[in-house]
PDB file of C-alpha atoms and ligand atoms in Angstrom:
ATOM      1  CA  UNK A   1     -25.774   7.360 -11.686  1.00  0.00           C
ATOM      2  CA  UNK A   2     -24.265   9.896  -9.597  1.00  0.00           C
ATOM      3  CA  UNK A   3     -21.251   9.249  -8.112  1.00  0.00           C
ATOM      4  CA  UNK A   4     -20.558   9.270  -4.211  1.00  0.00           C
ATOM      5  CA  UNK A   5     -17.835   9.229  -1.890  1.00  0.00           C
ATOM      6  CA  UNK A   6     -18.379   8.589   1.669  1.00  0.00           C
ATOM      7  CA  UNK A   7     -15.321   8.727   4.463  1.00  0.00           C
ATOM      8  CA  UNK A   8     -14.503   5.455   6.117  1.00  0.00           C
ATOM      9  CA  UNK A   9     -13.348   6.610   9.063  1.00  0.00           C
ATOM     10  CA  UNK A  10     -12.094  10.129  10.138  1.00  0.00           C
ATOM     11  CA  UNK A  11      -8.285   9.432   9.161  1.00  0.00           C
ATOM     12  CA  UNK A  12      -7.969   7.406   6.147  1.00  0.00           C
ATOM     13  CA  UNK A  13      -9.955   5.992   3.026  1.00  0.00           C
ATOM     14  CA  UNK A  14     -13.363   6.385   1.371  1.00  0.00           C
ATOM     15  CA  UNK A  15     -15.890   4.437  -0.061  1.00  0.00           C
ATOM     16  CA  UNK A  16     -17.164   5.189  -3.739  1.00  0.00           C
ATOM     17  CA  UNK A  17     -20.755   4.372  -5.021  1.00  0.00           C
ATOM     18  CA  UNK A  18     -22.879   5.035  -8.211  1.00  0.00           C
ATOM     19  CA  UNK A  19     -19.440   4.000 -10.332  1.00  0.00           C
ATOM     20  CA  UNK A  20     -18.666   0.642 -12.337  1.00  0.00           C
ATOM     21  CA  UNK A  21     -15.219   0.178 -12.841  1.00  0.00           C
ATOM     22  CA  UNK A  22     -15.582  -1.776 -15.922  1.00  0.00           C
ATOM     23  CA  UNK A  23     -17.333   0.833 -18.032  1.00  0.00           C
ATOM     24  CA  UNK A  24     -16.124   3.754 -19.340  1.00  0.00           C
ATOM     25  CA  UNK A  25     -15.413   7.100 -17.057  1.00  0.00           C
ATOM     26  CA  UNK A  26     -16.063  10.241 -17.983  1.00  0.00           C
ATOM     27  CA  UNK A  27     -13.513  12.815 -17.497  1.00  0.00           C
ATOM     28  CA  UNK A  28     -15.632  14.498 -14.624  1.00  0.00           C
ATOM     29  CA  UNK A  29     -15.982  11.279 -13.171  1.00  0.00           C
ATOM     30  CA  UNK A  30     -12.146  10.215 -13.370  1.00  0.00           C
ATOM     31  CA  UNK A  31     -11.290  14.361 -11.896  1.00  0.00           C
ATOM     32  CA  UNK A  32     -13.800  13.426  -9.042  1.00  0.00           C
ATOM     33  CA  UNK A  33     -11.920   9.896  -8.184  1.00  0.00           C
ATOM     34  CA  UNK A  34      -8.781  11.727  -8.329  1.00  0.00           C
ATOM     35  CA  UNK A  35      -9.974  13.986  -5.877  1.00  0.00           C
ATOM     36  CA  UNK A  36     -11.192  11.775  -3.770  1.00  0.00           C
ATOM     37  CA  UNK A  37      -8.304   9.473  -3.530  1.00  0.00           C
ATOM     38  CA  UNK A  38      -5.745  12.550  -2.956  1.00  0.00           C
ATOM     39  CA  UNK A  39      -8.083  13.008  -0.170  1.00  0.00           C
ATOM     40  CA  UNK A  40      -8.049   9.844   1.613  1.00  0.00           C
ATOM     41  CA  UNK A  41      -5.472   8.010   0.344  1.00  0.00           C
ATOM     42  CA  UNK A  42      -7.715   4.633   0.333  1.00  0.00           C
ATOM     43  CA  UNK A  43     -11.100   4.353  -2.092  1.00  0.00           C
ATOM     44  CA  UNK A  44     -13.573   1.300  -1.793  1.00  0.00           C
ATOM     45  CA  UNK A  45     -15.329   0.381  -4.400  1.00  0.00           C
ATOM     46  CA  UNK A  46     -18.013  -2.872  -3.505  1.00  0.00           C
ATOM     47  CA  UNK A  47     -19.557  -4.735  -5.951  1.00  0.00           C
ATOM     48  CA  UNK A  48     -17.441  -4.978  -9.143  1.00  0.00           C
ATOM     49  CA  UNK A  49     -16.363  -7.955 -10.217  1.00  0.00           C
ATOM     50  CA  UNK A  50     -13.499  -6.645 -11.708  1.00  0.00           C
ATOM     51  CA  UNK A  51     -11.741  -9.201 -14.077  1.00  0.00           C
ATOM     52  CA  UNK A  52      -7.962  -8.370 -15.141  1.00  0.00           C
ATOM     53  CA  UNK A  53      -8.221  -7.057 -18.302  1.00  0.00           C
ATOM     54  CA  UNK A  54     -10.972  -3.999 -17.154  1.00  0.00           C
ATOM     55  CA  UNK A  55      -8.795  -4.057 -14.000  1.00  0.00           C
ATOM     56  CA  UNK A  56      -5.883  -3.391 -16.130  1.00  0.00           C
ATOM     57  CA  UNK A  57      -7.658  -0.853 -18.387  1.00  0.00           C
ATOM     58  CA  UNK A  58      -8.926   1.005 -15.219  1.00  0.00           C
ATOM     59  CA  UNK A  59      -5.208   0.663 -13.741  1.00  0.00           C
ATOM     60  CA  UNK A  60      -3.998   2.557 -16.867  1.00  0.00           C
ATOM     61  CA  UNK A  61      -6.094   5.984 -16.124  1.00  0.00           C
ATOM     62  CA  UNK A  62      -3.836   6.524 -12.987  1.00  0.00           C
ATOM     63  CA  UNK A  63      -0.434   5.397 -14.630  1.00  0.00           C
ATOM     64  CA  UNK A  64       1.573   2.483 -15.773  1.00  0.00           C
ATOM     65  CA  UNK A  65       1.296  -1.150 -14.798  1.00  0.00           C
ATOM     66  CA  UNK A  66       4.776  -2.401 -13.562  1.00  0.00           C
ATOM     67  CA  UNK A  67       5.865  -6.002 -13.651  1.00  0.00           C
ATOM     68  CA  UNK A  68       7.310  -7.078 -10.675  1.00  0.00           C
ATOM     69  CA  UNK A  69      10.299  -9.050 -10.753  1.00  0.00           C
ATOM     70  CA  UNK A  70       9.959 -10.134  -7.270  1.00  0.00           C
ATOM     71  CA  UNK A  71       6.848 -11.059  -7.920  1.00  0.00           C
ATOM     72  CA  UNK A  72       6.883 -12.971 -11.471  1.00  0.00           C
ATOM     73  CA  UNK A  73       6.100 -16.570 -10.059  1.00  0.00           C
ATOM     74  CA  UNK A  74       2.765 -14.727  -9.138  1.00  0.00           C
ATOM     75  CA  UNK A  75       2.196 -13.317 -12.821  1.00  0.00           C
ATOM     76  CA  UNK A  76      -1.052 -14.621 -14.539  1.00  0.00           C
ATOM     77  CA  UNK A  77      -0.298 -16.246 -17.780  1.00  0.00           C
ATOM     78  CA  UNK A  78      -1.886 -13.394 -19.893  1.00  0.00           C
ATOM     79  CA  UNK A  79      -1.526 -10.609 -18.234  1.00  0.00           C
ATOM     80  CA  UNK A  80       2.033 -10.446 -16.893  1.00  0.00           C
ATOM     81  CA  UNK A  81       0.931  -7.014 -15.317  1.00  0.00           C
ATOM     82  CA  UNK A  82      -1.591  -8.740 -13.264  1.00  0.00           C
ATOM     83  CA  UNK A  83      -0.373 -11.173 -10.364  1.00  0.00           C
ATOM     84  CA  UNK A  84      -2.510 -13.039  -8.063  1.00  0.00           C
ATOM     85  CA  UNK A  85      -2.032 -13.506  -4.442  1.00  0.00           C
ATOM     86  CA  UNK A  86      -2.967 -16.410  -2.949  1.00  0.00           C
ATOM     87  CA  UNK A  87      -3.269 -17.757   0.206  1.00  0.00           C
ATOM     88  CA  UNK A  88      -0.034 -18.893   1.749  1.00  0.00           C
ATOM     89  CA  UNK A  89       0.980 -20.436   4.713  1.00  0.00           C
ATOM     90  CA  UNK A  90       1.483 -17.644   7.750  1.00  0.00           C
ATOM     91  CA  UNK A  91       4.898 -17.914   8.327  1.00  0.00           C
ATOM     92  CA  UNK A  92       5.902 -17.517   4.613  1.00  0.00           C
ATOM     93  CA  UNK A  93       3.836 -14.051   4.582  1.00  0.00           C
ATOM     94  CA  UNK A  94       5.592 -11.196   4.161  1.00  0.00           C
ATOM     95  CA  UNK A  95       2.653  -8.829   4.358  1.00  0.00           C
ATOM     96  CA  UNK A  96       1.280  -9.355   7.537  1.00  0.00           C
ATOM     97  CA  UNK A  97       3.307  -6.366   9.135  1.00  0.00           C
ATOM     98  CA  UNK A  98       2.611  -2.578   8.440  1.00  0.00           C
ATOM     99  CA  UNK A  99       4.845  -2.170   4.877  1.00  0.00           C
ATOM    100  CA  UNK A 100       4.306   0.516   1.906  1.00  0.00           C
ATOM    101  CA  UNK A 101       4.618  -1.977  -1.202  1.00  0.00           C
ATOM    102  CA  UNK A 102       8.282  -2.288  -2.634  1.00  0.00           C
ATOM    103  CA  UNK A 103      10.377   0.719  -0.977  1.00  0.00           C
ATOM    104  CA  UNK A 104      13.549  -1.682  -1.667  1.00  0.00           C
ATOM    105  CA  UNK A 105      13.302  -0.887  -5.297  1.00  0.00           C
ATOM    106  CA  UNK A 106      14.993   2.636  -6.328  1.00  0.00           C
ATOM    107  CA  UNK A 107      11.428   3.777  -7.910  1.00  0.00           C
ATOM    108  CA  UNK A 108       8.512   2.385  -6.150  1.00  0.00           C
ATOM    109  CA  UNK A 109       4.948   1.612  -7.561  1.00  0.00           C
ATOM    110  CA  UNK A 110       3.065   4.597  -6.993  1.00  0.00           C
ATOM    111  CA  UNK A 111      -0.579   3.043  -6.475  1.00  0.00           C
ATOM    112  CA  UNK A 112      -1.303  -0.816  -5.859  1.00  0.00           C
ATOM    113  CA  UNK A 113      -4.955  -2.069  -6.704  1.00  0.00           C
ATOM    114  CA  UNK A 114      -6.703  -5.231  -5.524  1.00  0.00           C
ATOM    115  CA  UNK A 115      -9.742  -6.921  -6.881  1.00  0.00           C
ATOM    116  CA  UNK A 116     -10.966  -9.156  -4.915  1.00  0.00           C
ATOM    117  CA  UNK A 117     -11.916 -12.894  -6.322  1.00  0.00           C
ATOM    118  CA  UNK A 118     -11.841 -15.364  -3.245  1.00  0.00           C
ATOM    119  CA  UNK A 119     -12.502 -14.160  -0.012  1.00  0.00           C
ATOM    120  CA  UNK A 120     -12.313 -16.419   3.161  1.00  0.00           C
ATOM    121  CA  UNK A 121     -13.726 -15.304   6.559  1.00  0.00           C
ATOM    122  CA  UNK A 122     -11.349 -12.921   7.950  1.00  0.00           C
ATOM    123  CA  UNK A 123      -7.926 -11.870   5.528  1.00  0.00           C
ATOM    124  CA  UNK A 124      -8.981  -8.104   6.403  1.00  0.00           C
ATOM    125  CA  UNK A 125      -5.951  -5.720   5.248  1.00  0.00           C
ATOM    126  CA  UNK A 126      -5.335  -2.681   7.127  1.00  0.00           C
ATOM    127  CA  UNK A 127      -4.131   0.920   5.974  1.00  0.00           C
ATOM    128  CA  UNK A 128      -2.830   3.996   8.165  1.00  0.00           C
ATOM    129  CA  UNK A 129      -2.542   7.056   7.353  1.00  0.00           C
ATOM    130  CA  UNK A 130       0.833   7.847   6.949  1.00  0.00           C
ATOM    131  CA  UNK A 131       0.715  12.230   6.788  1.00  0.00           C
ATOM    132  CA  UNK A 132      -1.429  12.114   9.955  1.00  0.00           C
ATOM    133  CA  UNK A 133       1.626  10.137  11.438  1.00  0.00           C
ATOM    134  CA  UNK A 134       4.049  12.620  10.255  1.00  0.00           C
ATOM    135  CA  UNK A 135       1.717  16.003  11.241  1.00  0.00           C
ATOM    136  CA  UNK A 136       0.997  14.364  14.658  1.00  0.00           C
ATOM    137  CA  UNK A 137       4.413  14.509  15.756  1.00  0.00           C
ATOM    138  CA  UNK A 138       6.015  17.204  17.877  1.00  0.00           C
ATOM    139  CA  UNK A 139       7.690  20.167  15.618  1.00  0.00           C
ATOM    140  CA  UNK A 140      10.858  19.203  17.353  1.00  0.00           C
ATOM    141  CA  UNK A 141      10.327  15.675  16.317  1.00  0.00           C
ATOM    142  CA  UNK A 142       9.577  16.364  12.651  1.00  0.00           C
ATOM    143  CA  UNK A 143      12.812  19.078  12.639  1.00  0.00           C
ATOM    144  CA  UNK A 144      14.583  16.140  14.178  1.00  0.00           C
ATOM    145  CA  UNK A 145      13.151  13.666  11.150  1.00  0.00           C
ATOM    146  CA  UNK A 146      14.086  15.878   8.391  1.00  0.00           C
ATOM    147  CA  UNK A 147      16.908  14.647   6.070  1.00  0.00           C
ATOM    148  CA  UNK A 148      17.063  11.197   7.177  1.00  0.00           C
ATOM    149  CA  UNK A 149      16.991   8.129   5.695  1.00  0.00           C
ATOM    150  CA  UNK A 150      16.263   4.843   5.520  1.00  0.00           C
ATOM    151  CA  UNK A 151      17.769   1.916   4.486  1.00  0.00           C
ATOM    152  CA  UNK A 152      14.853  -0.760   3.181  1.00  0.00           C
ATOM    153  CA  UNK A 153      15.697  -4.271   2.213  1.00  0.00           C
ATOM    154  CA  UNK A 154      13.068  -7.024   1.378  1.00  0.00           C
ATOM    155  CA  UNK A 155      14.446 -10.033   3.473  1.00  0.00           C
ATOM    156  CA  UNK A 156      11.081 -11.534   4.147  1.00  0.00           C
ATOM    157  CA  UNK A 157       9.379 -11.048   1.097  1.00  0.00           C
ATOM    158  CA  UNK A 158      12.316 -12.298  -0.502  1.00  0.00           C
ATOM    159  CA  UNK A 159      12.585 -15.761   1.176  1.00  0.00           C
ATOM    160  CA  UNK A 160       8.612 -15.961   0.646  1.00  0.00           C
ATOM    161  CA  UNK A 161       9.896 -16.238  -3.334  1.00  0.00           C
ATOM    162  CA  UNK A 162      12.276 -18.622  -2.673  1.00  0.00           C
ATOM    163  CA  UNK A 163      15.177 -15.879  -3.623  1.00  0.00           C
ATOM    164  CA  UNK A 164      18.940 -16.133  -1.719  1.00  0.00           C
ATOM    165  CA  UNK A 165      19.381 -13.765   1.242  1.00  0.00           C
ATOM    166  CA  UNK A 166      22.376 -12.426  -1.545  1.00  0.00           C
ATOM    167  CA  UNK A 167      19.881 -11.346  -3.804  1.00  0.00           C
ATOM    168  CA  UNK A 168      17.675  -9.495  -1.832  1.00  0.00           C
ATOM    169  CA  UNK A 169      17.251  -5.920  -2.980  1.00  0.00           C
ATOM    170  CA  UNK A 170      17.189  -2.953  -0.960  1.00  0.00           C
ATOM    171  CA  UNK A 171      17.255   0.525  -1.301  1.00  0.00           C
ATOM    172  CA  UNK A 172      17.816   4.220   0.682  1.00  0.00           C
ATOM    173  CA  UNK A 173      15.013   6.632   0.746  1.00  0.00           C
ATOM    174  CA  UNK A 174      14.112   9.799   2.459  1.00  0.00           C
ATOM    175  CA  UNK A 175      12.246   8.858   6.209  1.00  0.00           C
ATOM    176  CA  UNK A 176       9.800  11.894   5.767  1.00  0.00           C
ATOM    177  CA  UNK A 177       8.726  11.975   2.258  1.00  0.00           C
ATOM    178  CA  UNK A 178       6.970  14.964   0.080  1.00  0.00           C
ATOM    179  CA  UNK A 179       3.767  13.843  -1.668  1.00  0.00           C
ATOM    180  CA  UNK A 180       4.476  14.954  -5.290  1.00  0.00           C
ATOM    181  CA  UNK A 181       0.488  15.690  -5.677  1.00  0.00           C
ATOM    182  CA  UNK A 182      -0.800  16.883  -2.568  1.00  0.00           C
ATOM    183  CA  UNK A 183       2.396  18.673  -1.655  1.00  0.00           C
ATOM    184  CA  UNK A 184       2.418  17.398   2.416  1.00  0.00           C
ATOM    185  CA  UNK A 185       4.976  14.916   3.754  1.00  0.00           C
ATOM    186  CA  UNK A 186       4.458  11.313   4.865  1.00  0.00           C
ATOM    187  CA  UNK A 187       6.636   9.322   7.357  1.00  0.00           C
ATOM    188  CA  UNK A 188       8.207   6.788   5.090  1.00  0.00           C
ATOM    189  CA  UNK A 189       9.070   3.235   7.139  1.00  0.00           C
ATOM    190  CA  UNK A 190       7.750  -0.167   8.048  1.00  0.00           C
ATOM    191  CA  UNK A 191       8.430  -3.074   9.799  1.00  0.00           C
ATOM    192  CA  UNK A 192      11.857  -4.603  11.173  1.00  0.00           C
ATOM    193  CA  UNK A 193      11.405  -7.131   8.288  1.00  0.00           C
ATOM    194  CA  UNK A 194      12.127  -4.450   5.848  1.00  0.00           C
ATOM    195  CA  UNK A 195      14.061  -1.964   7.371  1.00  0.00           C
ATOM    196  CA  UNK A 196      17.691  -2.008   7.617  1.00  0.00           C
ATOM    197  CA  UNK A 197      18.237   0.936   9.690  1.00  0.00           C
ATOM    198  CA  UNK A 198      18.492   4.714   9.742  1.00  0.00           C
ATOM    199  CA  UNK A 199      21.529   5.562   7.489  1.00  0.00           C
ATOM    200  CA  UNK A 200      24.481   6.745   9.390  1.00  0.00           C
ATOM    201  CA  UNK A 201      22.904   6.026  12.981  1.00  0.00           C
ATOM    202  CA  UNK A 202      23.940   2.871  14.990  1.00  0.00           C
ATOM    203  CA  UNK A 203      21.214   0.089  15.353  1.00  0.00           C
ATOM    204  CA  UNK A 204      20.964   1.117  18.856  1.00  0.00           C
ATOM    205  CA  UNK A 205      20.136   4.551  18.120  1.00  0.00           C
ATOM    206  CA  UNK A 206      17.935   4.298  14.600  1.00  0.00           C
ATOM    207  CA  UNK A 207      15.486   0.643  16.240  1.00  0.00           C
ATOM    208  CA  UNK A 208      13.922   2.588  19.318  1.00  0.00           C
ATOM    209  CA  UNK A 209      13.701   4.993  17.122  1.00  0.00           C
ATOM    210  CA  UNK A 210      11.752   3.335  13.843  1.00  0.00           C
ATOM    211  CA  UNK A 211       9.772   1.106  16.772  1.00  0.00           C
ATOM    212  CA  UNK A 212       8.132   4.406  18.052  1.00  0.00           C
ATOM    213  CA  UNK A 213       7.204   5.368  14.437  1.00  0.00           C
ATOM    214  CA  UNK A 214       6.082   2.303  13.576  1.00  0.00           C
ATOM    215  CA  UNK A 215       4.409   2.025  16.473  1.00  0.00           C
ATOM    216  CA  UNK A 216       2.965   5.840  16.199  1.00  0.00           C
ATOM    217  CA  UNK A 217       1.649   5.340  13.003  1.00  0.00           C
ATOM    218  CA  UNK A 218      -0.080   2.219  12.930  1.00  0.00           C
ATOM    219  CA  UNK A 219      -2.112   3.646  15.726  1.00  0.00           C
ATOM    220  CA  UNK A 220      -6.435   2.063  16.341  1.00  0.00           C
ATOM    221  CA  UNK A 221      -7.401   5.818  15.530  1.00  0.00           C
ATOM    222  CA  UNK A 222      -4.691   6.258  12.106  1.00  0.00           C
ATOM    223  CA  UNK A 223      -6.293   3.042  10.456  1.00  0.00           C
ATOM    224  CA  UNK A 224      -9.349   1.763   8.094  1.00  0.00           C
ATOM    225  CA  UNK A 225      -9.746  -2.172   8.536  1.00  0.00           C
ATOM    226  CA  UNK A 226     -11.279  -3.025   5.017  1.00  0.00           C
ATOM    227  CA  UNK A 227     -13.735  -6.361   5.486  1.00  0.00           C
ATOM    228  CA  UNK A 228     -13.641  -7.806   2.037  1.00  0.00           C
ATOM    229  CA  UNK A 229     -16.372  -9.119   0.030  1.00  0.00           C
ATOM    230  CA  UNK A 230     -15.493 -11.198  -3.612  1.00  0.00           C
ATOM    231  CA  UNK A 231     -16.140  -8.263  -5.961  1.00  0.00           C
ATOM    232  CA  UNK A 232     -14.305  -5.533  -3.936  1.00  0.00           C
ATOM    233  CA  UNK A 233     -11.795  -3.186  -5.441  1.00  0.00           C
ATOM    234  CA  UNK A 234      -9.595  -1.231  -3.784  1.00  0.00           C
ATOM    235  CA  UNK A 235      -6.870   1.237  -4.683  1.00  0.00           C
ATOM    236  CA  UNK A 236      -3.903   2.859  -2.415  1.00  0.00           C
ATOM    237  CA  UNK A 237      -1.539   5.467  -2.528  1.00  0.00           C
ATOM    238  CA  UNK A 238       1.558   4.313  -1.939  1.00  0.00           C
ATOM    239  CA  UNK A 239       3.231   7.530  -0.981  1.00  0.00           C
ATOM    240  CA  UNK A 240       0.863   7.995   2.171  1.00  0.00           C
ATOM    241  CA  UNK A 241      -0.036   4.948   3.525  1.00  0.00           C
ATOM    242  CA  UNK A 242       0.999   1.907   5.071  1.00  0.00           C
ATOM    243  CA  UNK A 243      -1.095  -1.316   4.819  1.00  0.00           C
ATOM    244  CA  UNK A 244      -1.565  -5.330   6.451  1.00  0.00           C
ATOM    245  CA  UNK A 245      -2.730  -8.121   5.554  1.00  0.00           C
ATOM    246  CA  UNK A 246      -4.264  -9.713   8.389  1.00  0.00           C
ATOM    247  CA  UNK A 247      -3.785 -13.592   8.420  1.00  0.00           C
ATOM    248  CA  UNK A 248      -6.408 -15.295  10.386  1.00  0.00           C
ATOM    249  CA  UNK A 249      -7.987 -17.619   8.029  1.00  0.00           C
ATOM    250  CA  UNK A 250      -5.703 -20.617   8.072  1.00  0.00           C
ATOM    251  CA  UNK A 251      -5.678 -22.647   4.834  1.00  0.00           C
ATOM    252  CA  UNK A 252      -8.974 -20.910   3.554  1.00  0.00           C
ATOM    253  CA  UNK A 253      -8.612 -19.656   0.220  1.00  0.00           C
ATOM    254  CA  UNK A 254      -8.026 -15.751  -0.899  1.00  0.00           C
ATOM    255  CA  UNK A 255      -7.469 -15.019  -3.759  1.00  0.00           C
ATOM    256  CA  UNK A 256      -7.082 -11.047  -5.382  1.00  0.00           C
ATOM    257  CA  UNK A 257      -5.913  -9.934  -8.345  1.00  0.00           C
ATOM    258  CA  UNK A 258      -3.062  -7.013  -7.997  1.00  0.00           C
ATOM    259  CA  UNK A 259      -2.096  -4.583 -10.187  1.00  0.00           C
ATOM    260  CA  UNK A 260       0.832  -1.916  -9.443  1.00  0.00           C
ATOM    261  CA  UNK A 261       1.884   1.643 -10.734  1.00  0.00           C
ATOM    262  CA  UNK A 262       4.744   2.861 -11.719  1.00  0.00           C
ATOM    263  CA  UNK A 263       5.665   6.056  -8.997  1.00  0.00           C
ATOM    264  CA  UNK A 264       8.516   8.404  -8.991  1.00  0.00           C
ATOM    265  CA  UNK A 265      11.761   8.646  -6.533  1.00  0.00           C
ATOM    266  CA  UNK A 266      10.745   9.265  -3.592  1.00  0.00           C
ATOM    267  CA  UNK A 267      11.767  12.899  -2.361  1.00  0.00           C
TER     268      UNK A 267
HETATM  269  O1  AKG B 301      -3.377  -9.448   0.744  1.00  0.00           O
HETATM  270  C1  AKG B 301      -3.642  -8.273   1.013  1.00  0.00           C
HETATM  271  O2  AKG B 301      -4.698  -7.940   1.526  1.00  0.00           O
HETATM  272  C2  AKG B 301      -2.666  -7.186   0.715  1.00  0.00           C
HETATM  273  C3  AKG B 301      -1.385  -7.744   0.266  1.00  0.00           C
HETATM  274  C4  AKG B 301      -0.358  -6.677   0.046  1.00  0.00           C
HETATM  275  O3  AKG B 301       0.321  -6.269   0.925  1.00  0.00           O
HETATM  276  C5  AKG B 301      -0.230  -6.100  -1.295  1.00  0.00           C
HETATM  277  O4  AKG B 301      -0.942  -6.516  -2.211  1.00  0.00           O
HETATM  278  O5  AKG B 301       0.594  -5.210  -1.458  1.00  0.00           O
HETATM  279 FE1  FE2 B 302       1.636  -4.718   0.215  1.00  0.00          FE
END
């Protein structure tokens, strides 16, 4: 089998065919999803059936599983690198808002991978492409940009685990961020939830100005709206993308299996 990849839209992700995830790659295979996914930040890959320990083996060729201590009431039993989201009420959802995964942590994952189990009608999850927000600003705009940054704190997410607003971790990163692979910067910021502020401005100066990014990036023509099927997996880079989950299916189940990377400080 030959393997294909085929753009999902003309800003961000890719689909990839003639590949199963569970058997092994060969090393012209694994240099052509590399790539691929420096490319478009997003790859699809339908019909796999991926269960968590080949999910965990395939995890491994792109870096090393993290354990989430946010996360560890999601853990599954053998496979503490592997937690499972569920469906949970809508207000107790952190994810439904634009958000790279864990920029409150000093070193965030690098990659996150899903593999999709239950899949109700609706739950789509959303990515932008977060260098196309950066290169689509004005020069002035990105001068203005440079050096900043942000304060992130996981408030929601937090209280979705059932941890005290004391605990909640948070950490300072640069706004426009340098891709250590592909070399090109990436607006780094997400939603109110998250995002303490603009370090050193005043609320009334850095929240007009983190709405219009936020706003900017998550533009119709920046985004891929993945339609799951049970079977899908999908991998991110979490250095140039933002992502939601879309809640719209009440109490139906959904259930995926996640699986994060260990990245670098961001820079
Ligand atoms: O449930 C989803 O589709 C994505 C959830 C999410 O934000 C994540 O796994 O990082
Ligand atoms: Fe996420």
């Amino acid at each position: 089998m030959n393997l294909k990849t085929t753009s999902l839209t003309g800003s961000v992700g890719a689909a990839v065919d003639g590949i199963s995830l569970s058997e092994p790659l060969s090393g012209e295979q694994l240099e052509q999803l590399r790539e691929a996914f420096r490319r478009h930040c997003v790859l699809v890959f339908r019909d796999q059936q991926l269960a968590p320990a080949p999910q965990l083996a395939f995890a491994r060729l792109w870096g090393e599983p993290m354990v989430s201590a946010l996360l560890s009431k999601l853990q599954l039993g053998e496979y503490p690198e592997v937690v499972q989201i569920r469906t949970t009420s809508k207000e107790l959802v952190s994810t439904e808002a634009w958000h790279y995964d864990a920029p409150h942590t000093p070193v965030p994952p690098k990659i996150t991978m899903l593999s999709a189990q239950v899949i109700p009608a609706g739950g789509d999850t959303m990515w932008s492409n977060q260098y196309l927000a950066y290169e689509s600003l004005s020069p002035v705009m990105q001068r203005m940009l440079e050096g900043l940054r942000v304060h992130f704190r996981a408030v929601k997410l937090a209280r979705s685990q059932g941890v005290m607003d004391s605990d909640v971790p948070s950490a300072v990163h640069p706004l426009v961020r340098t891709h250590p692979e592909t070399g090109r910067k990436a607006l780094y910021i997400g939603h109110a939830d998250n995002v303490v502020g603009i370090e050193g401005m005043h609320e009334a100066e850095s929240r007009p100005l983190l709405n219009f990014l936020y706003q900017h990036s998550t533009q119709p023509d920046n985004i891929y709206r993945h339609m799951w099927r049970a079977g899908d997996v999908v991998m991110w880079d979490n250095r140039c993308t933002m992502h939601y989950a879309v809640h719209d299916y009440g109490t139906q189940e959904r259930v995926l299996n996640r699986v994060t990377l260990k990245g670098e400080v961001p820079a």
